[in-house]
Amino acid sequence: MSRDGSSSGPRQLIASLLTRPTESQSGQPALPVPEASAAEVIATAQRITRLGPSAEPCSPTPQPDLLRLATALVVDEHPSASSWSAADRGALSAWVAVLIERRGEDGVQHLIRALNRV
């Protein structure tokens, strides 16, 4: 158990996933959204991140672990990700990581719903 009383199992699992080298896999992306430009997806992520209750200025300054998580589970899984520049992928990863930090899985689900409406 950790100091806050929670099990360390999930944290260890996430840490092990983040430290593994990424494997390139062929096939369909896992994120259930339509193809879109990087600018469109970044703008949507920014808008959703700014909807939160936080009054602090909103700029993407994510925690490194959340940045890797956002890249692996959201950005890399977007069906258009392979056509985006490294800079665009990095910018989107930063915004998604901040979204995860502020709103957790609910933030990611809100992003997916918003991208499906665009």
PDB file of C-alpha atoms in Angstrom:
ATOM      1  CA  MET A   1       0.000   0.000   0.000  1.00  0.00           C
ATOM      2  CA  SER A   2       1.113   3.523  -0.657  1.00  0.00           C
ATOM      3  CA  ARG A   3       1.067   6.354   1.858  1.00  0.00           C
ATOM      4  CA  ASP A   4      -2.393   7.426   0.755  1.00  0.00           C
ATOM      5  CA  GLY A   5      -3.814   3.941   1.393  1.00  0.00           C
ATOM      6  CA  SER A   6      -4.199   2.949  -2.249  1.00  0.00           C
ATOM      7  CA  SER A   7      -2.747  -0.169  -3.789  1.00  0.00           C
ATOM      8  CA  SER A   8       0.536   0.293  -5.636  1.00  0.00           C
ATOM      9  CA  GLY A   9      -0.464  -2.284  -8.272  1.00  0.00           C
ATOM     10  CA  PRO A  10      -1.992   0.127 -10.811  1.00  0.00           C
ATOM     11  CA  ARG A  11       0.869   2.581 -10.400  1.00  0.00           C
ATOM     12  CA  GLN A  12       3.415  -0.165 -11.003  1.00  0.00           C
ATOM     13  CA  LEU A  13       1.542  -1.328 -14.095  1.00  0.00           C
ATOM     14  CA  ILE A  14       1.406   2.171 -15.560  1.00  0.00           C
ATOM     15  CA  ALA A  15       5.068   2.761 -14.714  1.00  0.00           C
ATOM     16  CA  SER A  16       6.073  -0.472 -16.441  1.00  0.00           C
ATOM     17  CA  LEU A  17       4.057   0.455 -19.538  1.00  0.00           C
ATOM     18  CA  LEU A  18       5.690   3.872 -19.675  1.00  0.00           C
ATOM     19  CA  THR A  19       9.222   2.504 -19.420  1.00  0.00           C
ATOM     20  CA  ARG A  20       8.842  -0.070 -22.188  1.00  0.00           C
ATOM     21  CA  PRO A  21      10.100   0.881 -25.629  1.00  0.00           C
ATOM     22  CA  THR A  22       7.275   1.543 -28.036  1.00  0.00           C
ATOM     23  CA  GLU A  23       6.567  -1.073 -30.657  1.00  0.00           C
ATOM     24  CA  SER A  24       5.338  -0.087 -34.067  1.00  0.00           C
ATOM     25  CA  GLN A  25       2.217  -2.048 -34.847  1.00  0.00           C
ATOM     26  CA  SER A  26       0.270  -2.116 -38.044  1.00  0.00           C
ATOM     27  CA  GLY A  27      -3.494  -2.083 -38.112  1.00  0.00           C
ATOM     28  CA  GLN A  28      -6.284   0.273 -37.268  1.00  0.00           C
ATOM     29  CA  PRO A  29      -5.791   3.023 -34.670  1.00  0.00           C
ATOM     30  CA  ALA A  30      -7.691   2.380 -31.454  1.00  0.00           C
ATOM     31  CA  LEU A  31      -9.125   5.871 -30.912  1.00  0.00           C
ATOM     32  CA  PRO A  32     -12.722   5.875 -32.229  1.00  0.00           C
ATOM     33  CA  VAL A  33     -12.668   9.285 -33.927  1.00  0.00           C
ATOM     34  CA  PRO A  34     -12.722  10.481 -37.546  1.00  0.00           C
ATOM     35  CA  GLU A  35      -9.585  11.627 -39.317  1.00  0.00           C
ATOM     36  CA  ALA A  36      -8.774  15.296 -38.736  1.00  0.00           C
ATOM     37  CA  SER A  37      -5.979  17.791 -39.110  1.00  0.00           C
ATOM     38  CA  ALA A  38      -3.585  18.233 -36.224  1.00  0.00           C
ATOM     39  CA  ALA A  39      -4.639  21.876 -35.876  1.00  0.00           C
ATOM     40  CA  GLU A  40      -8.287  20.867 -35.506  1.00  0.00           C
ATOM     41  CA  VAL A  41      -7.539  18.236 -32.851  1.00  0.00           C
ATOM     42  CA  ILE A  42      -5.178  20.555 -30.946  1.00  0.00           C
ATOM     43  CA  ALA A  43      -7.798  23.342 -30.948  1.00  0.00           C
ATOM     44  CA  THR A  44     -10.421  20.915 -29.630  1.00  0.00           C
ATOM     45  CA  ALA A  45      -8.099  19.682 -26.860  1.00  0.00           C
ATOM     46  CA  GLN A  46      -7.254  23.279 -25.900  1.00  0.00           C
ATOM     47  CA  ARG A  47     -10.923  24.259 -25.751  1.00  0.00           C
ATOM     48  CA  ILE A  48     -11.850  21.281 -23.573  1.00  0.00           C
ATOM     49  CA  THR A  49      -8.889  21.819 -21.249  1.00  0.00           C
ATOM     50  CA  ARG A  50      -9.941  25.438 -20.748  1.00  0.00           C
ATOM     51  CA  LEU A  51     -13.493  24.388 -19.807  1.00  0.00           C
ATOM     52  CA  GLY A  52     -12.303  23.058 -16.467  1.00  0.00           C
ATOM     53  CA  PRO A  53     -12.943  24.789 -13.140  1.00  0.00           C
ATOM     54  CA  SER A  54      -9.311  25.854 -12.772  1.00  0.00           C
ATOM     55  CA  ALA A  55      -8.805  29.614 -12.726  1.00  0.00           C
ATOM     56  CA  GLU A  56      -5.082  29.307 -13.366  1.00  0.00           C
ATOM     57  CA  PRO A  57      -3.666  30.294 -16.750  1.00  0.00           C
ATOM     58  CA  CYS A  58      -3.910  27.444 -19.180  1.00  0.00           C
ATOM     59  CA  SER A  59      -0.711  26.499 -20.932  1.00  0.00           C
ATOM     60  CA  PRO A  60       0.508  22.987 -21.584  1.00  0.00           C
ATOM     61  CA  THR A  61       3.013  22.208 -18.834  1.00  0.00           C
ATOM     62  CA  PRO A  62       2.323  18.513 -18.292  1.00  0.00           C
ATOM     63  CA  GLN A  63       3.951  16.076 -15.946  1.00  0.00           C
ATOM     64  CA  PRO A  64       6.423  13.857 -17.872  1.00  0.00           C
ATOM     65  CA  ASP A  65       4.614  10.606 -17.015  1.00  0.00           C
ATOM     66  CA  LEU A  66       1.274  12.028 -18.131  1.00  0.00           C
ATOM     67  CA  LEU A  67       2.890  13.312 -21.316  1.00  0.00           C
ATOM     68  CA  ARG A  68       4.059   9.797 -22.198  1.00  0.00           C
ATOM     69  CA  LEU A  69       0.660   8.380 -21.286  1.00  0.00           C
ATOM     70  CA  ALA A  70      -1.164  10.951 -23.436  1.00  0.00           C
ATOM     71  CA  THR A  71       1.147  10.263 -26.361  1.00  0.00           C
ATOM     72  CA  ALA A  72       0.806   6.492 -26.170  1.00  0.00           C
ATOM     73  CA  LEU A  73      -2.898   6.160 -25.417  1.00  0.00           C
ATOM     74  CA  VAL A  74      -4.440   9.136 -27.198  1.00  0.00           C
ATOM     75  CA  VAL A  75      -2.183  10.851 -29.747  1.00  0.00           C
ATOM     76  CA  ASP A  76      -0.579   7.729 -31.237  1.00  0.00           C
ATOM     77  CA  GLU A  77      -4.012   6.104 -31.486  1.00  0.00           C
ATOM     78  CA  HIS A  78      -5.614   8.892 -33.520  1.00  0.00           C
ATOM     79  CA  PRO A  79      -6.286   7.713 -37.096  1.00  0.00           C
ATOM     80  CA  SER A  80      -4.567  10.804 -38.565  1.00  0.00           C
ATOM     81  CA  ALA A  81      -1.520  10.786 -36.281  1.00  0.00           C
ATOM     82  CA  SER A  82       0.835   9.329 -38.879  1.00  0.00           C
ATOM     83  CA  SER A  83       0.333  12.376 -41.118  1.00  0.00           C
ATOM     84  CA  TRP A  84       1.018  14.963 -38.395  1.00  0.00           C
ATOM     85  CA  SER A  85       4.391  16.618 -37.837  1.00  0.00           C
ATOM     86  CA  ALA A  86       6.443  15.813 -34.756  1.00  0.00           C
ATOM     87  CA  ALA A  87       5.796  19.349 -33.483  1.00  0.00           C
ATOM     88  CA  ASP A  88       2.028  18.947 -33.859  1.00  0.00           C
ATOM     89  CA  ARG A  89       2.107  15.550 -32.158  1.00  0.00           C
ATOM     90  CA  GLY A  90       4.127  17.042 -29.305  1.00  0.00           C
ATOM     91  CA  ALA A  91       1.752  19.984 -28.908  1.00  0.00           C
ATOM     92  CA  LEU A  92      -1.289  17.713 -28.846  1.00  0.00           C
ATOM     93  CA  SER A  93       0.395  15.356 -26.377  1.00  0.00           C
ATOM     94  CA  ALA A  94       1.032  18.284 -24.042  1.00  0.00           C
ATOM     95  CA  TRP A  95      -2.586  19.460 -24.161  1.00  0.00           C
ATOM     96  CA  VAL A  96      -3.966  15.951 -23.694  1.00  0.00           C
ATOM     97  CA  ALA A  97      -1.618  15.378 -20.735  1.00  0.00           C
ATOM     98  CA  VAL A  98      -2.873  18.563 -19.067  1.00  0.00           C
ATOM     99  CA  LEU A  99      -6.432  17.454 -19.817  1.00  0.00           C
ATOM    100  CA  ILE A 100      -5.748  14.085 -18.157  1.00  0.00           C
ATOM    101  CA  GLU A 101      -4.167  15.809 -15.164  1.00  0.00           C
ATOM    102  CA  ARG A 102      -7.151  18.104 -14.677  1.00  0.00           C
ATOM    103  CA  ARG A 103     -10.075  15.877 -15.637  1.00  0.00           C
ATOM    104  CA  GLY A 104      -8.775  12.309 -15.828  1.00  0.00           C
ATOM    105  CA  GLU A 105     -10.500   9.757 -18.038  1.00  0.00           C
ATOM    106  CA  ASP A 106     -13.589  11.999 -18.191  1.00  0.00           C
ATOM    107  CA  GLY A 107     -11.498  14.598 -20.006  1.00  0.00           C
ATOM    108  CA  VAL A 108     -10.333  12.060 -22.585  1.00  0.00           C
ATOM    109  CA  GLN A 109     -13.905  10.856 -23.120  1.00  0.00           C
ATOM    110  CA  HIS A 110     -15.060  14.466 -23.542  1.00  0.00           C
ATOM    111  CA  LEU A 111     -12.312  14.970 -26.141  1.00  0.00           C
ATOM    112  CA  ILE A 112     -13.400  11.842 -28.040  1.00  0.00           C
ATOM    113  CA  ARG A 113     -17.041  12.987 -28.042  1.00  0.00           C
ATOM    114  CA  ALA A 114     -16.044  16.466 -29.233  1.00  0.00           C
ATOM    115  CA  LEU A 115     -13.876  15.073 -32.034  1.00  0.00           C
ATOM    116  CA  ASN A 116     -16.764  12.914 -33.196  1.00  0.00           C
ATOM    117  CA  ARG A 117     -19.002  16.003 -33.461  1.00  0.00           C
ATOM    118  CA  VAL A 118     -16.556  18.035 -35.549  1.00  0.00           C
TER     119      VAL A 118
END
